[in-house]
Coordinates of C-alpha atoms and ligand atoms in Angstrom, one line a residue:
X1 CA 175.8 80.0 49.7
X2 CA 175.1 83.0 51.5
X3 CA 177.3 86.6 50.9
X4 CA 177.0 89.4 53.1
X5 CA 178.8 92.9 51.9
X6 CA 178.6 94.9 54.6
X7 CA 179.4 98.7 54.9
X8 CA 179.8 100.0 51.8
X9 CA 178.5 102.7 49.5
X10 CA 176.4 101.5 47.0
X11 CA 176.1 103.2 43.5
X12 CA 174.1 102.0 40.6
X13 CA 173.4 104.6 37.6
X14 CA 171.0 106.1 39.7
X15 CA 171.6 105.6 43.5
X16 CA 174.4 106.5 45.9
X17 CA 174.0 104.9 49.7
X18 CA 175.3 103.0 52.7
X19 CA 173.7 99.6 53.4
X20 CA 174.5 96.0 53.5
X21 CA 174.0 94.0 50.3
X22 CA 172.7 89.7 51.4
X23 CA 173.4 87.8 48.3
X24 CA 171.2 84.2 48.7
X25 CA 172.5 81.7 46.1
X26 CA 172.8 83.6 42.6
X27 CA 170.7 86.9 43.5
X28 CA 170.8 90.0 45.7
X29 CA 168.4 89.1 48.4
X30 CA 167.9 92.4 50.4
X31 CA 169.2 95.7 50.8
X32 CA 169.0 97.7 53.8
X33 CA 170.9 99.1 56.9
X34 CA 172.4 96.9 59.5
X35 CA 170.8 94.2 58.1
X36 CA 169.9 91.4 60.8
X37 CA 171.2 88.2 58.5
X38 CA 174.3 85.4 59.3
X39 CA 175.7 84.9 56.0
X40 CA 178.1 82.0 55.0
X41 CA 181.1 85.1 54.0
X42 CA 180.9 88.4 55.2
X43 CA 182.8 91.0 52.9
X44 CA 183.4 94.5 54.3
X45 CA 183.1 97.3 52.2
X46 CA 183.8 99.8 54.9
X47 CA 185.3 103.0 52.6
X48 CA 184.6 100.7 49.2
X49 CA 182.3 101.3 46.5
X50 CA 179.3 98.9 46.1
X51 CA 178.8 98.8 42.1
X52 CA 176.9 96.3 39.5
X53 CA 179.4 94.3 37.9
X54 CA 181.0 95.6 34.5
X55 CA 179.6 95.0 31.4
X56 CA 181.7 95.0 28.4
X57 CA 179.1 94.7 25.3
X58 CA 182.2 94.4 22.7
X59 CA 185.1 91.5 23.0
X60 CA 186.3 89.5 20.6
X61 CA 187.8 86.3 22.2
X62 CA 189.3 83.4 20.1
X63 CA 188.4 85.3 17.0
X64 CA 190.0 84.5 13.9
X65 CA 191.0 87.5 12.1
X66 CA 193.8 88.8 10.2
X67 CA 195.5 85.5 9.1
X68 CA 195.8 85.2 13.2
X69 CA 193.5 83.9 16.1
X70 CA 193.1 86.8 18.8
X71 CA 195.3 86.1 21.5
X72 CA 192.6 85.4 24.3
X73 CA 190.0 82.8 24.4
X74 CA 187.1 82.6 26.3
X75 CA 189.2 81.0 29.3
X76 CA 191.8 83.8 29.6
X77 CA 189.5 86.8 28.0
X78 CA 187.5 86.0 30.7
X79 CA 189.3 85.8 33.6
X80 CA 191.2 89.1 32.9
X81 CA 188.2 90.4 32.5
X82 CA 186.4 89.4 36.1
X83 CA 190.2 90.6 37.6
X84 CA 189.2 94.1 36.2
X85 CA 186.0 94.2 37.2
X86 CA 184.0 93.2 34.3
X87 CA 181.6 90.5 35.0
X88 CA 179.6 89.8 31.7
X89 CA 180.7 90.3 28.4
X90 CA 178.9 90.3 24.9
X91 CA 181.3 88.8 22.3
X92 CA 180.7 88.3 18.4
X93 CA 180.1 85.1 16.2
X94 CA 181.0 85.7 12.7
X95 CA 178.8 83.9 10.1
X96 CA 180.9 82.6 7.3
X97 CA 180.3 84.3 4.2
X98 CA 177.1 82.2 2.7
X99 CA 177.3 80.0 5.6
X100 CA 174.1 79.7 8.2
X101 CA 174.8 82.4 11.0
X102 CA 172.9 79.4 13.0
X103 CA 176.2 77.2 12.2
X104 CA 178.4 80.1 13.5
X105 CA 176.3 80.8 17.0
X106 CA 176.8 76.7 17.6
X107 CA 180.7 77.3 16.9
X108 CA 180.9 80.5 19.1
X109 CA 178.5 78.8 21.9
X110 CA 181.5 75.8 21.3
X111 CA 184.5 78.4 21.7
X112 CA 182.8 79.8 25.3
X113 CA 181.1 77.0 27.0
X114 CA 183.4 75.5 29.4
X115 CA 185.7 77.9 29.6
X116 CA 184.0 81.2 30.5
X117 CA 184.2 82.3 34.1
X118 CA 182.3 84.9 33.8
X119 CA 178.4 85.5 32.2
X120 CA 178.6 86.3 28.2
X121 CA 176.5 86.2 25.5
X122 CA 177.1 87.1 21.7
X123 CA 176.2 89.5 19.0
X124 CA 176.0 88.3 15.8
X125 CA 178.2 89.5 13.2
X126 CA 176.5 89.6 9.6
X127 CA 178.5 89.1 6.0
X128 CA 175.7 88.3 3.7
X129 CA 172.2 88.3 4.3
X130 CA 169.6 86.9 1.2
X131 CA 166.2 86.7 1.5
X132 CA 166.1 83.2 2.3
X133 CA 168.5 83.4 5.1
X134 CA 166.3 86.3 6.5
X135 CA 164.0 83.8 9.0
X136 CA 167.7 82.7 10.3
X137 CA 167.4 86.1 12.0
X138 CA 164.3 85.8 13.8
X139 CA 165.8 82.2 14.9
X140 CA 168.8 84.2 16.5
X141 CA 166.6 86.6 18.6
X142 CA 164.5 83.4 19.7
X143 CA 168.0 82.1 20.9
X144 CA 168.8 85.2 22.8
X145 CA 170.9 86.8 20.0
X146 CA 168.8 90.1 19.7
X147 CA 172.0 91.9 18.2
X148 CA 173.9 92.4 15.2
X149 CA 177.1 94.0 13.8
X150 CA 177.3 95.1 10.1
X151 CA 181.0 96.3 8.8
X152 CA 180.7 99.2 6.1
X153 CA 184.9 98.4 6.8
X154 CA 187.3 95.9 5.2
X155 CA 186.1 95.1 1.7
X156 CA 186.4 91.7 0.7
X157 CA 186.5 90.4 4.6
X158 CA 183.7 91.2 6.7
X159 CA 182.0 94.3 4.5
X160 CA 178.6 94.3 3.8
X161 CA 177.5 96.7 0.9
X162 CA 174.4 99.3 1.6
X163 CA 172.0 96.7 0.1
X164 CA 173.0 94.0 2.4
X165 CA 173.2 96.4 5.3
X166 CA 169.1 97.7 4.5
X167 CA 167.8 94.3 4.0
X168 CA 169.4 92.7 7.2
X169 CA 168.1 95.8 9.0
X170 CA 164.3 96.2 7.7
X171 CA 164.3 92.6 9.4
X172 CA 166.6 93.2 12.7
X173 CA 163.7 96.1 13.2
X174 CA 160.5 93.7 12.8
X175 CA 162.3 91.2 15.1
X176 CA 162.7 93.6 17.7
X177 CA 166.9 93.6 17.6
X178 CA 169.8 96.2 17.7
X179 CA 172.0 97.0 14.5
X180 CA 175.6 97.4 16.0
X181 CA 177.5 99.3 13.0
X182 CA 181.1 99.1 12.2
X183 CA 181.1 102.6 10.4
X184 CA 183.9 103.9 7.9
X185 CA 183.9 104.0 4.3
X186 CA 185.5 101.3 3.6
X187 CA 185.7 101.4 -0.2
X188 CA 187.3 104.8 -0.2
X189 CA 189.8 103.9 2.6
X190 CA 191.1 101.2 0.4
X191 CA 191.5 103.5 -2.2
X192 CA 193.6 105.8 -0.4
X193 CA 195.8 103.0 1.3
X194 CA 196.7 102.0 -2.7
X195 CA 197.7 105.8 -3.1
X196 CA 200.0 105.3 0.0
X197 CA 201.3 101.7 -1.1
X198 CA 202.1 102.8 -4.1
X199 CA 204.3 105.6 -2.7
X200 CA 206.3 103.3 -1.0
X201 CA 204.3 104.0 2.6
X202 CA 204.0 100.5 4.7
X203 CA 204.8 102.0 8.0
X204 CA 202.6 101.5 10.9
X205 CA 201.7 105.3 10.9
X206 CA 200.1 104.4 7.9
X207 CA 197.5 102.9 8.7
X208 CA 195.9 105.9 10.5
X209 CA 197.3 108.5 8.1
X210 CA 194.8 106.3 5.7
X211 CA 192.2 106.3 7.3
X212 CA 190.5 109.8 7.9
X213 CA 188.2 111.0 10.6
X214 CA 185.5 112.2 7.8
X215 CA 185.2 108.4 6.1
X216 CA 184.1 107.5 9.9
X217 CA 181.8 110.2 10.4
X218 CA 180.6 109.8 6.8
X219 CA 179.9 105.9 7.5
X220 CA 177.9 106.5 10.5
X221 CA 176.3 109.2 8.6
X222 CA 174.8 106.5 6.8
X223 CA 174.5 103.5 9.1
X224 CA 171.8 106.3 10.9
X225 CA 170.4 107.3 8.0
X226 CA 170.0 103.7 6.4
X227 CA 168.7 102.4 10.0
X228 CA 166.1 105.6 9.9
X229 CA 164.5 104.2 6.7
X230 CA 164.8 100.5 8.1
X231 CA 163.2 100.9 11.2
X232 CA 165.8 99.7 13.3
X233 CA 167.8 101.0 16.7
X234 CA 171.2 101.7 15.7
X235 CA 174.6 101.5 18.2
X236 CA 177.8 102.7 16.5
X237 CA 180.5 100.7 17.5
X238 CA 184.3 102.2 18.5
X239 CA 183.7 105.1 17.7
X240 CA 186.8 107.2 18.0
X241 CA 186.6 110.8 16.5
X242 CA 184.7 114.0 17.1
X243 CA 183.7 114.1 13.4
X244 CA 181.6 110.9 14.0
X245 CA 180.7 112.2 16.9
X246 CA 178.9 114.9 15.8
X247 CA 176.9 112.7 13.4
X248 CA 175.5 111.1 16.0
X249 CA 174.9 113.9 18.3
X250 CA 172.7 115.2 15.6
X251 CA 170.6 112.1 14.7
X252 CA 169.9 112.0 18.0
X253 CA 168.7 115.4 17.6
X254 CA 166.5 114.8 15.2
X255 CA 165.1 112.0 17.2
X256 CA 166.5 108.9 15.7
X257 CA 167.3 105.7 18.0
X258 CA 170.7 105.7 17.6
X259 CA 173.5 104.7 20.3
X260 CA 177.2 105.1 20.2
X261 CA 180.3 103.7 22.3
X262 CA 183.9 105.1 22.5
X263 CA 186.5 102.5 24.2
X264 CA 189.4 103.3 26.3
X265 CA 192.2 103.4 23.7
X266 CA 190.2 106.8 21.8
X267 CA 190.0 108.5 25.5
X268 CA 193.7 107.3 26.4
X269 CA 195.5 106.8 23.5
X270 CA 196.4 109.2 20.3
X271 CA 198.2 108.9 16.5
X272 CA 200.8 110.1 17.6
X273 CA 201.7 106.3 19.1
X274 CA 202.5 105.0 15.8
X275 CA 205.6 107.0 15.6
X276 CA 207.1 105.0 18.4
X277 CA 210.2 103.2 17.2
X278 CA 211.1 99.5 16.5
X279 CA 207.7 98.7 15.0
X280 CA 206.1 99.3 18.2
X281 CA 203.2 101.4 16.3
X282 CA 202.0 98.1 15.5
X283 CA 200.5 98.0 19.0
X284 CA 198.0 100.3 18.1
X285 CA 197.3 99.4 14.6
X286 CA 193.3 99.2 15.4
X287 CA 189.9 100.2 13.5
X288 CA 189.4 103.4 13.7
X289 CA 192.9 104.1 13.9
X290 CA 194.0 106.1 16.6
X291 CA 193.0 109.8 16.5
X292 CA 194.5 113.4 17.1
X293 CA 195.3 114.0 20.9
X294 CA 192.4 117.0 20.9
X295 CA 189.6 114.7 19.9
X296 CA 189.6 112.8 23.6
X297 CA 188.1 115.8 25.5
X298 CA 185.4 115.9 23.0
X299 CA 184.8 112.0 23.5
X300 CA 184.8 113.3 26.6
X301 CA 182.0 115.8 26.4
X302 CA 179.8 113.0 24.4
X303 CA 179.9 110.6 27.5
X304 CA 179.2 113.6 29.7
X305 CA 176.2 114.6 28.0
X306 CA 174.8 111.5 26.9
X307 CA 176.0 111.2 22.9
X308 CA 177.8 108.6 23.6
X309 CA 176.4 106.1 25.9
X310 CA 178.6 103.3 26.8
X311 CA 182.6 102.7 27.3
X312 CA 183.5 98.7 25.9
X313 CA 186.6 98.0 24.8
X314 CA 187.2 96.1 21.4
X315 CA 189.4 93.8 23.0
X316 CA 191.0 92.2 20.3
X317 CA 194.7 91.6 21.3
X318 CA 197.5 90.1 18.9
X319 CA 201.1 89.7 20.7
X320 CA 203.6 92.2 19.6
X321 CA 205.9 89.0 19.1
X322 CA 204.7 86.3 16.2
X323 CA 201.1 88.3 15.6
X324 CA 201.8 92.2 14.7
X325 CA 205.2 91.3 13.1
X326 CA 203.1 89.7 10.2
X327 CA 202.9 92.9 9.4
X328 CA 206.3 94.1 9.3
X329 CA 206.9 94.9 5.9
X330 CA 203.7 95.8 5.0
X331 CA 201.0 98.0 7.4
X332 CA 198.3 96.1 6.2
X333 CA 199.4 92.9 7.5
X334 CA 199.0 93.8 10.7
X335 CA 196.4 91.9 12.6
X336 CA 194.1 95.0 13.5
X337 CA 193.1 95.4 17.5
X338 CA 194.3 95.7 20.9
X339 CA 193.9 94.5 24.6
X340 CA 192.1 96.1 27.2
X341 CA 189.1 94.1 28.5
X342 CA 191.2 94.1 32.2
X343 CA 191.6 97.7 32.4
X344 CA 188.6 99.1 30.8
X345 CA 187.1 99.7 34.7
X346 CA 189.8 101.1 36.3
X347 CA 190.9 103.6 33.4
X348 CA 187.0 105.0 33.4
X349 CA 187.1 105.7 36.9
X350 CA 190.6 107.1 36.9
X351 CA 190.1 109.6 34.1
X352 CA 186.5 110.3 34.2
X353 CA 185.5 110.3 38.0
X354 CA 189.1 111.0 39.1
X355 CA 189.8 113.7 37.3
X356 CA 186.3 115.2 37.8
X357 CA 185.3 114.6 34.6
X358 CA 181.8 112.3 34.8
X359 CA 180.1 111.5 38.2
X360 CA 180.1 108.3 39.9
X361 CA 176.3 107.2 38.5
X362 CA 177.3 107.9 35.7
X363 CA 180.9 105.5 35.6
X364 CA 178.0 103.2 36.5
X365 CA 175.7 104.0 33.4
X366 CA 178.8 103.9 31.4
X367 CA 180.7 100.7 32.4
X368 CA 177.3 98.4 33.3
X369 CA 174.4 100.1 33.2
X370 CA 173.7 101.5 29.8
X371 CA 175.3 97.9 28.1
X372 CA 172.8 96.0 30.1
X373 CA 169.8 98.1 28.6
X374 CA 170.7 98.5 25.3
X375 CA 171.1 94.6 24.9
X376 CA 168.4 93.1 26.6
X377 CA 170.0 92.4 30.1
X378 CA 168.4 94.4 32.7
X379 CA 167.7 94.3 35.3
X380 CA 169.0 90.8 35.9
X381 CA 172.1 92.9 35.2
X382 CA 173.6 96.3 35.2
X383 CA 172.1 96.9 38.7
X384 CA 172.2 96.2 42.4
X385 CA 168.4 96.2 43.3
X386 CA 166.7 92.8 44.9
X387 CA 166.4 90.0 42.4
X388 CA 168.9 91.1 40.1
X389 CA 171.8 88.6 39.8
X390 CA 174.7 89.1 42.3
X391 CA 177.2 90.3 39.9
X392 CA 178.7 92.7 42.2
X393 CA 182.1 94.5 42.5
X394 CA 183.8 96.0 45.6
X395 CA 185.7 98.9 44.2
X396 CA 188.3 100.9 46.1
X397 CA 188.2 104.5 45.0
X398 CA 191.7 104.6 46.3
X399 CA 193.4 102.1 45.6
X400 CA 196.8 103.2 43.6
X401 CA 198.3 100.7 40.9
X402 CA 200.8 101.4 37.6
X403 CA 199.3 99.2 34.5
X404 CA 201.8 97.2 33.5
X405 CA 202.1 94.1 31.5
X406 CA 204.5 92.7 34.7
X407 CA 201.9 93.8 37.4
X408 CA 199.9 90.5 37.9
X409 CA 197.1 92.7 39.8
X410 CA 196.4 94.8 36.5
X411 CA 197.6 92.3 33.6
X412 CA 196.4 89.0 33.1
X413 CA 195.3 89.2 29.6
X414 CA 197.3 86.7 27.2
X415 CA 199.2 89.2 24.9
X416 CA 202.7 90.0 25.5
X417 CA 202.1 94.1 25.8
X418 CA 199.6 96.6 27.5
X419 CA 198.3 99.3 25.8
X420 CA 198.6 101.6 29.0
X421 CA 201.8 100.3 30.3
X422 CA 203.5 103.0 32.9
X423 CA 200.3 104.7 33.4
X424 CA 199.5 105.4 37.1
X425 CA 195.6 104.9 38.6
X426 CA 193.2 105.0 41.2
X427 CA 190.5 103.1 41.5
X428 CA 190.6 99.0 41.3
X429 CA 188.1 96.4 42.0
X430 CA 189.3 94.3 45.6
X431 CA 186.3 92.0 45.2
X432 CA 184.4 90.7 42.2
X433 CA 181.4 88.3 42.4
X434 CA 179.5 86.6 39.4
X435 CA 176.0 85.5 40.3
X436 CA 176.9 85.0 43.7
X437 CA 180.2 83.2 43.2
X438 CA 183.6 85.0 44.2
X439 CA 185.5 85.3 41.6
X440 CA 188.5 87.3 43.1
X441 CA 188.8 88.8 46.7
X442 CA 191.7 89.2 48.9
X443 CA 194.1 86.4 48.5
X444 CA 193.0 86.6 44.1
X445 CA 191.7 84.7 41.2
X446 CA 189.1 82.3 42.8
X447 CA 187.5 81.5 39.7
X448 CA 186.3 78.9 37.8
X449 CA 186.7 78.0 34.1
X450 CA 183.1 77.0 32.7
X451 CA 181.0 78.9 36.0
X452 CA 180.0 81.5 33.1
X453 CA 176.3 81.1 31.6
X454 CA 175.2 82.1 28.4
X455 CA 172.8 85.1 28.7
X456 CA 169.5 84.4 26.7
X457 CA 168.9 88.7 26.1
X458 CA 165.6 90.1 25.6
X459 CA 164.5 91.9 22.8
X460 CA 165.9 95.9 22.4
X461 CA 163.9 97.8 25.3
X462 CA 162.4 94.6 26.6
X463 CA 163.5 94.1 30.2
X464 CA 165.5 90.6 31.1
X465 CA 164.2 89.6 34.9
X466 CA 166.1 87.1 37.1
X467 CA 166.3 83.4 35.8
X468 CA 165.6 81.9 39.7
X469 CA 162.7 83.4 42.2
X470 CA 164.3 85.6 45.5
X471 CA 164.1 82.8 48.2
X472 CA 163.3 84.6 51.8
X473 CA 165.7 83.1 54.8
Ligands
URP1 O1 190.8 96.7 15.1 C1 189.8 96.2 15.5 N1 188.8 97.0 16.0 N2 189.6 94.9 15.5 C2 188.5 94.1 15.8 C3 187.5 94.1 14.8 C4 186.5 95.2 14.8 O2 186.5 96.0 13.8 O3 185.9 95.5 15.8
ZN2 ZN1 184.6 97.0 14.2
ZN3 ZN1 185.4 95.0 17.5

């Protein structure tokens, strides 16, 4: 199968042109102007945006949390995400606590296989780590797992104490991996959310008045500093506040390889969402908790400038209905996490190249781009250049929608709410190809359950080429 998109303006994190894109089977073939091919489907792009594929490095699809399974498996995760744009994914295996992390990539490569429609591959999240499990880790990168996350969050679920966290690290940075952090102090946030228990406090709003911005910022405070001493590159997942912000901003200073994301719900969304009525808080009930309203422009500022490197989206959606009521009674009940893998695209591009805030290279760097190189995957992805795969996205800069969980075109996530419902955009993606396969384009989902691949990563700064050679027609 042949693809040529013809006409449009082609931007990577670094380029910004007119020309014709020929996709030949699974890869982009050649770029240039005019180009003098017949291909099996001709897309024009005339007044469209020619842009890699997203990347969304954080998801967490059939994930069993709370007392509750996340609302989305791999199927429906997956296919919301391609409808937004999104075209790989990097979602996390847990290991059982004492359990082979081995055991849990089988289970997770179970949960996606057959069912992803789009690319993915998986971090690994850590709960114990002794010395003899440590060659498991160099197994994982061997398999294409060449990431980690570590929670200094939820005591007696998924936390790792600093001991755990140094040992797993010291080996993450022989074996040539990335640390993803979880960062808040966990221990002391517990202690305050007894204080507010036993005060009779349970509502919603609860959950963020218990968790301050400083415990973030003082948890990736020391996920850096431990990482510094390890020897290992450090990204600081969800990271919502400009407290934590700063942290990082200044590591970086000093020179430490350290990475942060933000997600769409800290640029869009605020605390003061948990004082909406009939338990509807409970939407938002997320870690980090939503922040103060004047923190977003600083989150801002960090993408702008480069502190923060990368926009996921921590989908991790619970229905309103039957998941976050488990929590009625009781804020801590509340399955934590929200939806967003669908929108995570357009919501960049509105408020950041909308709204003149970051250029179009760097939506790019943000949404693909940056993902692809921190976790082993370019420049098979997070680029349009000649043998990368043809994960490829025609984007209309003006294309108006309102996000709605009952607009088909911007909701198809399985979770009965939208975190951005009623918010008007511009910017959606018309056509969306995986590997050289259309996935949607003008009459919608064209997809396939099981079409995805896993993604095999390279090792942290390692580059990831094309899995078939360029043929020439
Ligand atoms: O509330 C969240 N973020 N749920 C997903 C688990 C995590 O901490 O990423
Ligand atoms: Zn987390
Ligand atoms: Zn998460």
């Amino acid at each position: 199968m042949s693809i040529l998109v013809k006409n449009g303006r082609v931007v990577t994190a670094v380029d910004d042109y007119e020309a014709d894109v020929y996709i030949e089977g699974e890869q982009v073939n050649m770029i240039g102007k005019n180009l003098p091919v017949t291909a099996d489907r001709v897309i024009d792009a005339s007044g469209k945006l020619v842009i890699p594929g997203g990347i969304d490095p954080h998801t967490h699809f059939d994930m069993p949390f709370g007392g509750t399974t996340s609302a989305d498996d791999f199927e429906t995760g997956t296919r919301a995400a391609a409808i937004g744009g999104t075209t790989t994914i990097i979602d996390f295996a847990i290991q059982a606590r004492g359990a082979s992390t081995m055991e849990a990539l089988d289970l997770w490569h179970t949960k996606a296989s057959g069912k992803a429609s789009i690319d993915y591959s998986f971090h690994m999240i850590v709960t114990d780590m002794h010395d003899e499990r440590l060659p498991e880790m160099t197994r994982l990168v061997e398999e294409g797992v060449t990431s980690y996350k570590m929670f200094m969050a939820y005591p007696g679920v998924l936390y790792a104490d600093d001991g755990t966290i140094f040992r797993a690290m010291r080996q993450a940075g022989r074996d040539g991996a990335v640390m993803c952090m979880h960062a808040e102090n966990g221990i002391v946030i517990d202690e305050i959310i007894k204080e507010a228990i036993k005060l009779g406090h349970t509502e919603p709003r609860y959950h963020a008045l218990t968790r301050p911005t400083r415990m973030e910022a003082e948890g990736v405070h020391r996920a850096i500093a431990i990482a510094e001493v390890a020897g290992v590159s450090v990204y600081i997942v969800h990271l919502s506040c400009a407290d934590a912000l700063d942290e990082v901003r200044r590591a970086r200073d000093r020179g430490v390889t350290a990475y942060a994301e933000t997600c769409p719900q800290y640029l869009f969304l605020d605390q003061s969402y948990y004082d909406k009525p009939n338990f509807e808080g409970a939407k938002y009930v997320m870690t980090p908790a939503l922040r103060e309203k004047w923190n977003q422009d600083e989150l801002w500022k960090g993408l702008r400038f480069g502190d923060l490197q990368a926009v996921s989206t921590d989908h991790c959606p619970f229905c309103f209905k039957g998941q976050k009521e488990l929590g009625k009674s009781d804020f801590r009940k509340i399955p934590n996490g929200a939806p967003g893998v669908e929108n995570r695209m357009t919501l960049v591009y509105n408020g950041g190249v909308a709204q003149g805030r970051i250029s179009l290279n760097k939506f790019v760097e943000l949404t693909s781009t940056a993902a692809a190189k921190t976790f082993g995957m370019f420049p098979r992805k997070g680029t349009i250049a000649v043998g990368s795969d043809a994960d490829i996205v025609v984007f209309d800069p003006n294309r108006r929608e309102v996000i709605s969980v009952n607009n088909p075109r911007t909701h198809n996530m399985r979770v009965d709410y939208n975190s951005y419902e009623g918010m008007e955009t511009l910017g959606h993606a018309d056509y969306v190809l995986s590997r050289g396969r259309i996935l949607v384009d003008e009459a919608g989902w064209q997809g396939k359950a099981g079409s995805g691949q896993f993604v095999k990563r390279a090792r942290h700064g390692e580059l990831l080429r094309a899995v078939a050679p360029v043929t020439v027609p």
